[in-house]
PDB file of C-alpha atoms and ligand atoms in Angstrom:
ATOM      1  CA  MET A   7     -22.641 -55.689 -12.905  1.00  0.00           C
ATOM      2  CA  ARG A   8     -25.260 -56.520 -15.592  1.00  0.00           C
ATOM      3  CA  MET A   9     -28.012 -54.003 -16.288  1.00  0.00           C
ATOM      4  CA  ILE A  10     -31.298 -54.432 -17.805  1.00  0.00           C
ATOM      5  CA  VAL A  11     -31.014 -52.755 -21.262  1.00  0.00           C
ATOM      6  CA  TRP A  12     -33.870 -51.805 -23.613  1.00  0.00           C
ATOM      7  CA  SER A  13     -34.129 -49.809 -26.709  1.00  0.00           C
ATOM      8  CA  TYR A  14     -35.645 -46.388 -26.724  1.00  0.00           C
ATOM      9  CA  GLY A  15     -38.028 -45.076 -29.316  1.00  0.00           C
ATOM     10  CA  THR A  16     -38.373 -41.611 -27.989  1.00  0.00           C
ATOM     11  CA  GLU A  17     -35.771 -38.833 -28.247  1.00  0.00           C
ATOM     12  CA  LEU A  18     -32.517 -39.406 -26.404  1.00  0.00           C
ATOM     13  CA  LYS A  19     -30.035 -36.598 -25.424  1.00  0.00           C
ATOM     14  CA  ARG A  20     -26.663 -37.413 -24.173  1.00  0.00           C
ATOM     15  CA  VAL A  21     -25.967 -35.344 -21.036  1.00  0.00           C
ATOM     16  CA  TRP A  22     -22.898 -33.119 -21.838  1.00  0.00           C
ATOM     17  CA  ASN A  23     -20.172 -34.059 -19.354  1.00  0.00           C
ATOM     18  CA  GLY A  24     -22.392 -36.765 -17.949  1.00  0.00           C
ATOM     19  CA  LYS A  25     -21.378 -39.873 -16.361  1.00  0.00           C
ATOM     20  CA  ARG A  26     -19.615 -42.776 -18.247  1.00  0.00           C
ATOM     21  CA  VAL A  27     -19.475 -46.157 -17.032  1.00  0.00           C
ATOM     22  CA  SER A  28     -17.711 -49.285 -18.875  1.00  0.00           C
ATOM     23  CA  LEU A  29     -19.458 -52.491 -18.385  1.00  0.00           C
ATOM     24  CA  LYS A  30     -20.795 -55.391 -20.295  1.00  0.00           C
ATOM     25  CA  CYS A  31     -24.011 -54.474 -21.979  1.00  0.00           C
ATOM     26  CA  SER A  32     -26.687 -57.165 -21.573  1.00  0.00           C
ATOM     27  CA  SER A  33     -28.352 -56.201 -24.882  1.00  0.00           C
ATOM     28  CA  CYS A  34     -25.427 -56.415 -27.102  1.00  0.00           C
ATOM     29  CA  ASP A  35     -23.145 -58.551 -25.050  1.00  0.00           C
ATOM     30  CA  ARG A  36     -20.276 -56.354 -25.620  1.00  0.00           C
ATOM     31  CA  GLN A  37     -18.130 -54.426 -23.223  1.00  0.00           C
ATOM     32  CA  ALA A  38     -19.257 -51.033 -23.772  1.00  0.00           C
ATOM     33  CA  THR A  39     -19.121 -47.514 -22.357  1.00  0.00           C
ATOM     34  CA  PHE A  40     -22.597 -46.348 -21.132  1.00  0.00           C
ATOM     35  CA  TYR A  41     -23.252 -42.690 -21.399  1.00  0.00           C
ATOM     36  CA  GLU A  42     -25.633 -40.533 -19.278  1.00  0.00           C
ATOM     37  CA  SER A  43     -28.616 -39.430 -21.399  1.00  0.00           C
ATOM     38  CA  THR A  44     -32.074 -38.001 -20.870  1.00  0.00           C
ATOM     39  CA  ALA A  45     -35.071 -39.531 -22.686  1.00  0.00           C
ATOM     40  CA  ASP A  46     -38.052 -37.192 -23.199  1.00  0.00           C
ATOM     41  CA  GLU A  47     -41.312 -38.798 -22.727  1.00  0.00           C
ATOM     42  CA  SER A  48     -44.129 -36.723 -24.109  1.00  0.00           C
ATOM     43  CA  PHE A  49     -47.809 -37.252 -23.396  1.00  0.00           C
ATOM     44  CA  LYS A  50     -50.433 -35.670 -25.314  1.00  0.00           C
ATOM     45  CA  VAL A  51     -53.669 -35.293 -23.216  1.00  0.00           C
ATOM     46  CA  PHE A  52     -56.486 -35.438 -25.492  1.00  0.00           C
ATOM     47  CA  LEU A  53     -59.352 -32.785 -25.317  1.00  0.00           C
ATOM     48  CA  VAL A  54     -56.962 -30.765 -23.188  1.00  0.00           C
ATOM     49  CA  VAL A  55     -54.375 -28.587 -25.019  1.00  0.00           C
ATOM     50  CA  ASP A  56     -51.582 -29.294 -22.483  1.00  0.00           C
ATOM     51  CA  LEU A  57     -48.508 -31.241 -23.579  1.00  0.00           C
ATOM     52  CA  TYR A  58     -46.648 -32.555 -20.608  1.00  0.00           C
ATOM     53  CA  LYS A  59     -43.028 -33.348 -21.079  1.00  0.00           C
ATOM     54  CA  LYS A  60     -41.080 -35.556 -18.658  1.00  0.00           C
ATOM     55  CA  SER A  61     -37.516 -36.428 -18.842  1.00  0.00           C
ATOM     56  CA  ARG A  62     -36.027 -39.716 -17.626  1.00  0.00           C
ATOM     57  CA  ARG A  63     -32.573 -40.141 -16.779  1.00  0.00           C
ATOM     58  CA  VAL A  64     -30.923 -43.064 -18.489  1.00  0.00           C
ATOM     59  CA  MET A  65     -27.451 -44.557 -19.320  1.00  0.00           C
ATOM     60  CA  GLN A  66     -26.935 -45.426 -22.899  1.00  0.00           C
ATOM     61  CA  CYS A  67     -24.698 -48.009 -24.377  1.00  0.00           C
ATOM     62  CA  GLY A  68     -22.187 -46.600 -26.622  1.00  0.00           C
ATOM     63  CA  GLU A  69     -22.130 -49.794 -28.804  1.00  0.00           C
ATOM     64  CA  CYS A  70     -25.741 -50.826 -29.375  1.00  0.00           C
ATOM     65  CA  GLN A  71     -27.510 -47.471 -28.311  1.00  0.00           C
ATOM     66  CA  GLY A  72     -29.622 -49.486 -25.818  1.00  0.00           C
ATOM     67  CA  VAL A  73     -30.354 -47.766 -22.537  1.00  0.00           C
ATOM     68  CA  CYS A  74     -30.864 -48.680 -18.992  1.00  0.00           C
ATOM     69  CA  ASP A  75     -32.281 -46.806 -16.013  1.00  0.00           C
ATOM     70  CA  TYR A  76     -29.895 -44.273 -14.621  1.00  0.00           C
ATOM     71  CA  PHE A  77     -30.721 -45.140 -11.014  1.00  0.00           C
ATOM     72  CA  GLU A  78     -30.256 -48.945 -11.667  1.00  0.00           C
ATOM     73  CA  MET A  79     -26.713 -48.068 -12.266  1.00  0.00           C
ATOM     74  CA  PHE A  80     -26.437 -45.514  -9.600  1.00  0.00           C
ATOM     75  CA  PRO A  81     -29.088 -46.588  -6.974  1.00  0.00           C
ATOM     76  CA  HIS A  82     -27.302 -44.596  -4.075  1.00  0.00           C
ATOM     77  CA  GLU A  83     -28.232 -41.266  -5.975  1.00  0.00           C
ATOM     78  CA  LYS A  84     -31.803 -42.161  -6.221  1.00  0.00           C
ATOM     79  CA  GLU A  85     -32.795 -40.918  -2.732  1.00  0.00           C
ATOM     80  CA  ALA A  86     -31.095 -37.475  -3.145  1.00  0.00           C
ATOM     81  CA  PHE A  87     -32.620 -37.061  -6.666  1.00  0.00           C
ATOM     82  CA  GLU A  88     -36.176 -37.914  -5.673  1.00  0.00           C
ATOM     83  CA  ALA A  89     -35.689 -35.692  -2.490  1.00  0.00           C
ATOM     84  CA  ALA A  90     -34.625 -32.838  -4.671  1.00  0.00           C
ATOM     85  CA  GLN A  91     -37.576 -33.395  -7.031  1.00  0.00           C
ATOM     86  CA  ALA A  92     -39.988 -33.558  -4.142  1.00  0.00           C
ATOM     87  CA  LYS A  93     -38.496 -30.280  -2.813  1.00  0.00           C
ATOM     88  CA  ALA A  94     -38.908 -28.658  -6.260  1.00  0.00           C
ATOM     89  CA  ALA A  95     -42.424 -29.936  -6.538  1.00  0.00           C
ATOM     90  CA  LYS A  96     -43.257 -28.472  -2.921  1.00  0.00           C
ATOM     91  CA  GLU A  97     -41.662 -25.198  -3.771  1.00  0.00           C
ATOM     92  CA  ALA A  98     -43.834 -24.932  -7.018  1.00  0.00           C
ATOM     93  CA  HIS A  99     -46.865 -25.851  -4.851  1.00  0.00           C
ATOM     94  CA  ASP A 100     -45.997 -23.166  -2.331  1.00  0.00           C
ATOM     95  CA  ARG A 101     -45.444 -20.609  -5.092  1.00  0.00           C
ATOM     96  CA  GLN A 102     -48.876 -21.449  -6.427  1.00  0.00           C
ATOM     97  CA  LYS A 103     -50.314 -21.037  -2.966  1.00  0.00           C
ATOM     98  CA  ALA A 104     -48.737 -17.676  -2.552  1.00  0.00           C
ATOM     99  CA  GLU A 105     -49.979 -16.626  -5.860  1.00  0.00           C
ATOM    100  CA  GLU A 106     -53.595 -17.633  -5.025  1.00  0.00           C
ATOM    101  CA  GLN A 107     -53.270 -15.753  -1.665  1.00  0.00           C
ATOM    102  CA  ARG A 108     -52.069 -12.711  -3.494  1.00  0.00           C
ATOM    103  CA  LYS A 109     -54.968 -12.844  -6.107  1.00  0.00           C
ATOM    104  CA  ARG A 110     -57.405 -13.255  -3.093  1.00  0.00           C
ATOM    105  CA  GLU A 111     -56.099 -10.339  -1.314  1.00  0.00           C
ATOM    106  CA  ALA A 112     -56.193  -8.148  -4.425  1.00  0.00           C
ATOM    107  CA  THR A 113     -59.865  -9.060  -4.967  1.00  0.00           C
ATOM    108  CA  GLU A 114     -60.628  -8.090  -1.410  1.00  0.00           C
ATOM    109  CA  ARG A 115     -58.830  -4.841  -1.550  1.00  0.00           C
ATOM    110  CA  GLU A 116     -60.757  -4.239  -4.888  1.00  0.00           C
ATOM    111  CA  LEU A 117     -64.100  -5.018  -3.191  1.00  0.00           C
ATOM    112  CA  LYS A 118     -63.229  -2.841  -0.203  1.00  0.00           C
ATOM    113  CA  ARG A 119     -62.257   0.035  -2.563  1.00  0.00           C
ATOM    114  CA  GLN A 120     -65.610  -0.253  -4.459  1.00  0.00           C
ATOM    115  CA  GLU A 121     -67.513  -0.387  -1.285  1.00  0.00           C
ATOM    116  CA  GLU A 122     -65.801   2.722  -0.114  1.00  0.00           C
ATOM    117  CA  GLU A 123     -66.571   4.628  -3.243  1.00  0.00           C
ATOM    118  CA  ALA A 124     -70.150   3.691  -3.153  1.00  0.00           C
ATOM    119  CA  HIS A 125     -70.243   4.985   0.464  1.00  0.00           C
ATOM    120  CA  LYS A 126     -68.579   8.170  -0.654  1.00  0.00           C
ATOM    121  CA  ARG A 127     -71.154   8.695  -3.496  1.00  0.00           C
ATOM    122  CA  ARG A 128     -74.049   8.097  -0.950  1.00  0.00           C
ATOM    123  CA  GLU A 129     -72.531  10.680   1.290  1.00  0.00           C
ATOM    124  CA  GLN A 130     -72.233  13.108  -1.403  1.00  0.00           C
ATOM    125  CA  GLU A 131     -75.695  12.602  -2.613  1.00  0.00           C
ATOM    126  CA  GLN A 132     -77.021  13.103   0.987  1.00  0.00           C
ATOM    127  CA  LYS A 133     -74.977  16.345   1.267  1.00  0.00           C
ATOM    128  CA  ARG A 134     -76.578  17.588  -1.953  1.00  0.00           C
ATOM    129  CA  LYS A 135     -80.060  16.703  -0.867  1.00  0.00           C
ATOM    130  CA  ASP A 136     -79.442  18.566   2.409  1.00  0.00           C
ATOM    131  CA  GLN A 137     -78.217  21.553   0.603  1.00  0.00           C
ATOM    132  CA  GLU A 138     -81.393  21.448  -1.671  1.00  0.00           C
ATOM    133  CA  VAL A 139     -83.573  21.377   1.578  1.00  0.00           C
ATOM    134  CA  ASN A 140     -81.483  24.318   3.082  1.00  0.00           C
ATOM    135  CA  SER A 141     -81.854  26.548  -0.050  1.00  0.00           C
ATOM    136  CA  GLU A 142     -85.551  25.695  -0.138  1.00  0.00           C
ATOM    137  CA  LEU A 143     -85.845  26.698   3.465  1.00  0.00           C
ATOM    138  CA  GLU A 144     -83.910  29.873   2.775  1.00  0.00           C
ATOM    139  CA  ALA A 145     -86.225  30.672  -0.058  1.00  0.00           C
ATOM    140  CA  LEU A 146     -89.195  30.035   2.013  1.00  0.00           C
ATOM    141  CA  LYS A 147     -87.841  32.292   4.943  1.00  0.00           C
ATOM    142  CA  LYS A 148     -87.266  35.116   2.337  1.00  0.00           C
ATOM    143  CA  LYS A 149     -90.705  34.778   1.050  1.00  0.00           C
ATOM    144  CA  LEU A 150     -92.271  34.853   4.540  1.00  0.00           C
ATOM    145  CA  GLY A 151     -89.786  37.806   5.570  1.00  0.00           C
ATOM    146  CA  LYS A 152     -91.322  39.829   2.772  1.00  0.00           C
TER     147      LYS A 152
HETATM  148 ZN1  LIG B 218     -25.037 -52.512 -25.965  1.00  0.00          ZN
END
């Protein structure tokens, strides 16, 4: 098995208890042990403050530090890994949808509450006016009764 090996400028972390494969490195041409590692790829998005961090699974040569794609070495794992990633992405999407729904419901509840409050205020105001009219009538009756 010969792998495509390249050198990596960004930060590499060896995976603790990760996979080890012994094979001839296409970069240094030595029989070497490749260690499972992750490479962090950071993207700074200008004008937006967000910093995205993406990890890539790689295998690193123990001799020359060259790396090759993890799934090039373990192609049979690719489908399961991508399925797990797609599942995680879908779950994150569903969570966001649920959160949006929750916010929408909260807003609707608040609007309803305000409406009910305004309605109550109008009722109280009407009651007060009715009482005023009643007491005016009382006063008028008393005046006429005299
Ligand atoms: Zn090498």
